[in-house]
mmCIF file of C-alpha atoms and ligand atoms in Angstrom:
data_model
loop_
_atom_site.group_PDB
_atom_site.id
_atom_site.type_symbol
_atom_site.label_atom_id
_atom_site.label_comp_id
_atom_site.label_asym_id
_atom_site.label_seq_id
_atom_site.Cartn_x
_atom_site.Cartn_y
_atom_site.Cartn_z
ATOM 1 C CA MET A 1 162.683 -56.548 -41.325
ATOM 2 C CA LYS A 2 163.264 -55.019 -44.799
ATOM 3 C CA LYS A 3 163.844 -57.343 -47.785
ATOM 4 C CA SER A 4 167.262 -57.378 -49.118
ATOM 5 C CA VAL A 5 167.625 -55.821 -52.602
ATOM 6 C CA ASP A 6 169.845 -56.959 -55.408
ATOM 7 C CA SER A 7 172.610 -54.521 -55.961
ATOM 8 C CA GLN A 8 173.797 -56.324 -59.026
ATOM 9 C CA LYS A 9 170.515 -55.642 -60.875
ATOM 10 C CA THR A 10 170.679 -51.941 -59.914
ATOM 11 C CA ALA A 11 173.863 -51.610 -61.989
ATOM 12 C CA THR A 12 172.809 -53.340 -65.088
ATOM 13 C CA LYS A 13 173.346 -50.377 -67.532
ATOM 14 C CA ILE A 14 177.115 -50.583 -67.287
ATOM 15 C CA GLY A 15 176.950 -54.287 -68.259
ATOM 16 C CA LYS A 16 179.918 -56.234 -69.223
ATOM 17 C CA ARG A 17 182.476 -53.577 -69.841
ATOM 18 C CA ILE A 18 185.535 -54.292 -67.557
ATOM 19 C CA LEU A 19 185.843 -51.287 -65.377
ATOM 20 C CA VAL A 20 188.375 -52.746 -62.805
ATOM 21 C CA GLY A 21 191.423 -54.644 -63.495
ATOM 22 C CA ILE A 22 192.621 -56.892 -60.527
ATOM 23 C CA LEU A 23 196.318 -57.997 -60.675
ATOM 24 C CA THR A 24 197.792 -60.507 -58.348
ATOM 25 C CA GLY A 25 201.267 -61.676 -57.842
ATOM 26 C CA SER A 26 200.716 -65.440 -57.698
ATOM 27 C CA PRO A 27 198.112 -68.163 -58.261
ATOM 28 C CA SER A 28 198.448 -68.938 -54.573
ATOM 29 C CA ASP A 29 196.765 -65.448 -53.868
ATOM 30 C CA LEU A 30 193.520 -66.341 -55.665
ATOM 31 C CA PRO A 31 191.340 -67.645 -52.713
ATOM 32 C CA THR A 32 191.648 -63.993 -51.338
ATOM 33 C CA VAL A 33 191.676 -62.116 -54.429
ATOM 34 C CA VAL A 34 188.591 -63.733 -55.803
ATOM 35 C CA LYS A 35 186.727 -62.169 -53.012
ATOM 36 C CA VAL A 36 187.436 -58.678 -54.623
ATOM 37 C CA ARG A 37 185.942 -59.852 -57.920
ATOM 38 C CA ASP A 38 182.941 -61.375 -56.102
ATOM 39 C CA THR A 39 182.194 -58.137 -54.222
ATOM 40 C CA LEU A 40 182.310 -56.102 -57.467
ATOM 41 C CA THR A 41 180.246 -58.499 -59.215
ATOM 42 C CA GLY A 42 177.691 -58.060 -56.371
ATOM 43 C CA LEU A 43 177.576 -54.458 -57.147
ATOM 44 C CA GLY A 44 177.108 -55.024 -60.900
ATOM 45 C CA ILE A 45 180.630 -54.102 -61.732
ATOM 46 C CA ALA A 46 182.558 -56.085 -64.334
ATOM 47 C CA SER A 47 186.137 -56.863 -63.514
ATOM 48 C CA GLU A 48 188.993 -59.269 -64.394
ATOM 49 C CA ILE A 49 191.627 -60.962 -62.550
ATOM 50 C CA VAL A 50 195.210 -61.313 -64.088
ATOM 51 C CA VAL A 51 197.916 -63.206 -62.327
ATOM 52 C CA ALA A 52 201.091 -61.271 -63.041
ATOM 53 C CA SER A 53 204.147 -60.763 -60.714
ATOM 54 C CA ALA A 54 206.294 -57.558 -60.380
ATOM 55 C CA HIS A 55 209.218 -59.656 -59.888
ATOM 56 C CA ARG A 56 208.630 -62.989 -61.773
ATOM 57 C CA THR A 57 206.763 -61.693 -64.761
ATOM 58 C CA PRO A 58 207.230 -57.825 -65.004
ATOM 59 C CA ASP A 59 206.563 -57.961 -68.772
ATOM 60 C CA LYS A 60 203.180 -59.451 -68.168
ATOM 61 C CA VAL A 61 202.324 -56.657 -65.748
ATOM 62 C CA MET A 62 203.413 -54.056 -68.344
ATOM 63 C CA ALA A 63 201.455 -55.741 -71.079
ATOM 64 C CA TYR A 64 198.285 -55.628 -68.960
ATOM 65 C CA ILE A 65 198.631 -52.095 -67.956
ATOM 66 C CA GLU A 66 198.990 -51.214 -71.677
ATOM 67 C CA ARG A 67 195.859 -53.153 -72.437
ATOM 68 C CA ALA A 68 193.993 -51.591 -69.583
ATOM 69 C CA HIS A 69 194.796 -48.244 -71.061
ATOM 70 C CA LYS A 70 193.528 -49.293 -74.550
ATOM 71 C CA GLU A 71 190.492 -50.776 -73.109
ATOM 72 C CA ASP A 72 189.647 -47.920 -70.994
ATOM 73 C CA VAL A 73 189.743 -49.749 -67.632
ATOM 74 C CA GLN A 74 189.192 -47.254 -64.886
ATOM 75 C CA VAL A 75 190.645 -48.520 -61.689
ATOM 76 C CA LEU A 76 193.478 -51.064 -61.006
ATOM 77 C CA ILE A 77 193.990 -53.181 -57.915
ATOM 78 C CA GLY A 78 197.320 -54.609 -57.165
ATOM 79 C CA CYS A 79 197.300 -57.610 -54.814
ATOM 80 C CA ALA A 80 200.423 -59.250 -53.354
ATOM 81 C CA GLY A 81 202.098 -60.900 -50.398
ATOM 82 C CA VAL A 82 205.533 -60.703 -48.825
ATOM 83 C CA ALA A 83 207.657 -58.311 -50.885
ATOM 84 C CA ALA A 84 204.490 -56.749 -52.237
ATOM 85 C CA HIS A 85 205.752 -54.471 -54.950
ATOM 86 C CA LEU A 86 203.110 -55.097 -57.485
ATOM 87 C CA ALA A 87 200.629 -52.189 -56.639
ATOM 88 C CA GLY A 88 203.591 -49.622 -56.436
ATOM 89 C CA VAL A 89 204.950 -50.753 -59.817
ATOM 90 C CA ILE A 90 201.549 -50.515 -61.394
ATOM 91 C CA ALA A 91 201.264 -47.006 -59.968
ATOM 92 C CA GLY A 92 204.532 -46.091 -61.497
ATOM 93 C CA HIS A 93 203.276 -47.040 -64.889
ATOM 94 C CA THR A 94 199.765 -45.445 -65.011
ATOM 95 C CA ARG A 95 197.749 -42.356 -63.949
ATOM 96 C CA LEU A 96 194.709 -44.528 -63.134
ATOM 97 C CA PRO A 97 193.909 -44.761 -59.530
ATOM 98 C CA VAL A 98 195.649 -47.706 -58.023
ATOM 99 C CA ILE A 99 194.429 -49.652 -54.815
ATOM 100 C CA GLY A 100 196.871 -51.917 -53.088
ATOM 101 C CA LEU A 101 195.746 -55.057 -51.318
ATOM 102 C CA PRO A 102 198.497 -56.569 -49.072
ATOM 103 C CA LEU A 103 198.153 -60.340 -48.498
ATOM 104 C CA SER A 104 198.971 -62.402 -45.496
ATOM 105 C CA GLY A 105 201.228 -65.342 -45.513
ATOM 106 C CA GLY A 106 205.042 -65.664 -45.084
ATOM 107 C CA VAL A 107 206.927 -65.255 -41.788
ATOM 108 C CA MET A 108 205.340 -61.756 -40.972
ATOM 109 C CA SER A 109 201.701 -62.642 -41.601
ATOM 110 C CA GLY A 110 201.151 -59.733 -44.061
ATOM 111 C CA LEU A 111 202.989 -56.978 -42.195
ATOM 112 C CA ASP A 112 205.837 -57.165 -44.734
ATOM 113 C CA ALA A 113 203.258 -56.921 -47.627
ATOM 114 C CA LEU A 114 201.407 -53.986 -45.895
ATOM 115 C CA LEU A 115 204.570 -51.916 -45.511
ATOM 116 C CA SER A 116 205.714 -52.828 -49.028
ATOM 117 C CA THR A 117 202.439 -51.616 -50.486
ATOM 118 C CA VAL A 118 201.845 -48.680 -48.392
ATOM 119 C CA GLN A 119 205.017 -46.953 -48.076
ATOM 120 C CA MET A 120 205.171 -45.264 -51.547
ATOM 121 C CA PRO A 121 207.229 -42.276 -52.357
ATOM 122 C CA PRO A 122 205.591 -38.973 -52.628
ATOM 123 C CA GLY A 123 203.911 -38.461 -55.996
ATOM 124 C CA VAL A 124 203.121 -42.121 -56.700
ATOM 125 C CA PRO A 125 200.130 -42.935 -54.572
ATOM 126 C CA VAL A 126 198.774 -46.419 -53.758
ATOM 127 C CA ALA A 127 195.535 -46.382 -51.802
ATOM 128 C CA THR A 128 196.271 -49.405 -49.489
ATOM 129 C CA VAL A 129 193.603 -51.318 -47.672
ATOM 130 C CA ALA A 130 194.027 -53.637 -44.786
ATOM 131 C CA VAL A 131 195.922 -56.957 -44.932
ATOM 132 C CA ASP A 132 193.490 -59.411 -46.779
ATOM 133 C CA GLY A 133 191.070 -56.549 -47.025
ATOM 134 C CA ALA A 134 189.464 -57.855 -50.230
ATOM 135 C CA LYS A 135 186.020 -56.429 -49.636
ATOM 136 C CA ASN A 136 187.292 -52.924 -48.938
ATOM 137 C CA ALA A 137 189.604 -52.956 -52.139
ATOM 138 C CA ALA A 138 186.438 -53.660 -53.989
ATOM 139 C CA MET A 139 184.323 -51.076 -52.177
ATOM 140 C CA LEU A 140 187.049 -48.355 -52.646
ATOM 141 C CA ALA A 141 187.073 -49.263 -56.434
ATOM 142 C CA ALA A 142 183.347 -48.930 -56.508
ATOM 143 C CA ARG A 143 183.351 -45.549 -54.629
ATOM 144 C CA ILE A 144 185.807 -44.186 -57.225
ATOM 145 C CA LEU A 145 183.675 -45.415 -60.015
ATOM 146 C CA ALA A 146 180.566 -43.984 -58.503
ATOM 147 C CA LEU A 147 181.832 -40.585 -59.196
ATOM 148 C CA LYS A 148 181.520 -41.212 -62.884
ATOM 149 C CA PHE A 149 178.826 -43.942 -62.904
ATOM 150 C CA PRO A 150 175.459 -43.027 -61.354
ATOM 151 C CA GLU A 151 174.406 -46.750 -61.573
ATOM 152 C CA ILE A 152 177.229 -47.731 -59.371
ATOM 153 C CA ASN A 153 176.382 -44.967 -56.853
ATOM 154 C CA LEU A 154 172.890 -46.502 -56.669
ATOM 155 C CA ALA A 155 174.252 -49.976 -56.335
ATOM 156 C CA LEU A 156 176.319 -48.613 -53.338
ATOM 157 C CA ASP A 157 173.003 -47.116 -51.844
ATOM 158 C CA VAL A 158 171.416 -50.451 -52.140
ATOM 159 C CA ALA A 159 174.450 -52.275 -50.522
ATOM 160 C CA ALA A 160 174.357 -49.798 -47.641
ATOM 161 C CA LYS A 161 170.687 -50.307 -47.015
ATOM 162 C CA ASN A 162 171.186 -54.037 -47.001
ATOM 163 C CA GLU A 163 174.023 -53.704 -44.603
ATOM 164 C CA ARG A 164 171.754 -51.485 -42.416
ATOM 165 C CA ALA A 165 169.067 -54.175 -42.504
ATOM 166 C CA ARG A 166 171.445 -56.519 -40.595
ATOM 167 C CA TYR A 167 171.447 -54.083 -37.745
ATOM 168 C CA ASP A 168 167.761 -53.598 -37.806
ATOM 169 C CA GLN A 169 166.899 -57.126 -36.917
ATOM 170 C CA THR A 170 166.698 -58.337 -33.334
ATOM 171 C CA ALA A 171 169.477 -60.306 -31.745
ATOM 172 C CA ASP A 172 167.495 -63.398 -31.843
ATOM 173 C CA GLU A 173 166.715 -63.158 -35.525
ATOM 174 C CA ALA A 174 170.419 -62.529 -36.206
ATOM 175 C CA LEU A 175 171.254 -65.634 -34.070
ATOM 176 C CA ALA A 176 168.748 -67.885 -35.980
ATOM 177 C CA LYS A 177 170.437 -66.963 -39.190
ATOM 178 C CA LEU A 178 173.834 -67.582 -37.683
ATOM 179 C CA THR A 179 172.788 -71.097 -36.454
ATOM 180 C CA VAL A 180 171.191 -72.024 -39.809
ATOM 181 C CA ASN A 181 174.386 -70.941 -41.720
HETATM 182 C C1 LIG B 1 203.998 -62.645 -53.920
HETATM 183 O O1 LIG B 1 204.744 -63.678 -53.211
HETATM 184 C C2 LIG B 1 202.717 -63.185 -54.343
HETATM 185 O O2 LIG B 1 201.770 -62.162 -54.352
HETATM 186 C C3 LIG B 1 202.339 -64.144 -53.180
HETATM 187 O O3 LIG B 1 201.566 -63.539 -52.283
HETATM 188 C C4 LIG B 1 203.681 -64.437 -52.509
HETATM 189 C C5 LIG B 1 204.122 -65.931 -52.701
HETATM 190 O O4 LIG B 1 203.991 -66.421 -53.927
HETATM 191 P P1 LIG B 1 204.077 -67.992 -54.299
HETATM 192 O O5 LIG B 1 205.560 -68.301 -54.056
HETATM 193 O O6 LIG B 1 203.097 -68.609 -53.493
HETATM 194 O O7 LIG B 1 203.880 -68.108 -55.707
HETATM 195 O O8 LIG B 1 204.708 -62.136 -54.945
#
């Protein structure tokens, strides 16, 4: 079986510059939202998480968007549950690409958040991923960034090869790893 390669090392050149701003509506969202940052870190992409709510602290959302513009952040991700308007509000205040991550919880298990995030009016797009789809939110941000940063394209190549390696092992090899973990 092929050895796994470290995607993070592939993208060393972009270093510590924050390319992705992750906003989330509540501290209670963080256990899921941190997986967005972890996936980006694994690809060598620096990001930051800011807790700010479209409803409870709209001023903080606006202040972050302003800072993101000044600091040349490239992609914004809005994460929220229930009446999940955060990604939409962000998209209304920036021309940067905005990814929406609807979160589960509440009486509708995330369906409310999914619809609140995805049903944007024409002209104000939010690229919405699955409910709790933290990994895909990060991967989509990485694909957008890869258009501009060749190092990130390379890191995505490495990640794809590593993913492929999981399928190139025998079922018994895979089973042994599952049992160990
Ligand atoms: C949303 O309301 C947040 O994104 C969170 O998912 C949900 C509940 O927030 P808390 O009441 O747990 O702070 O705005």
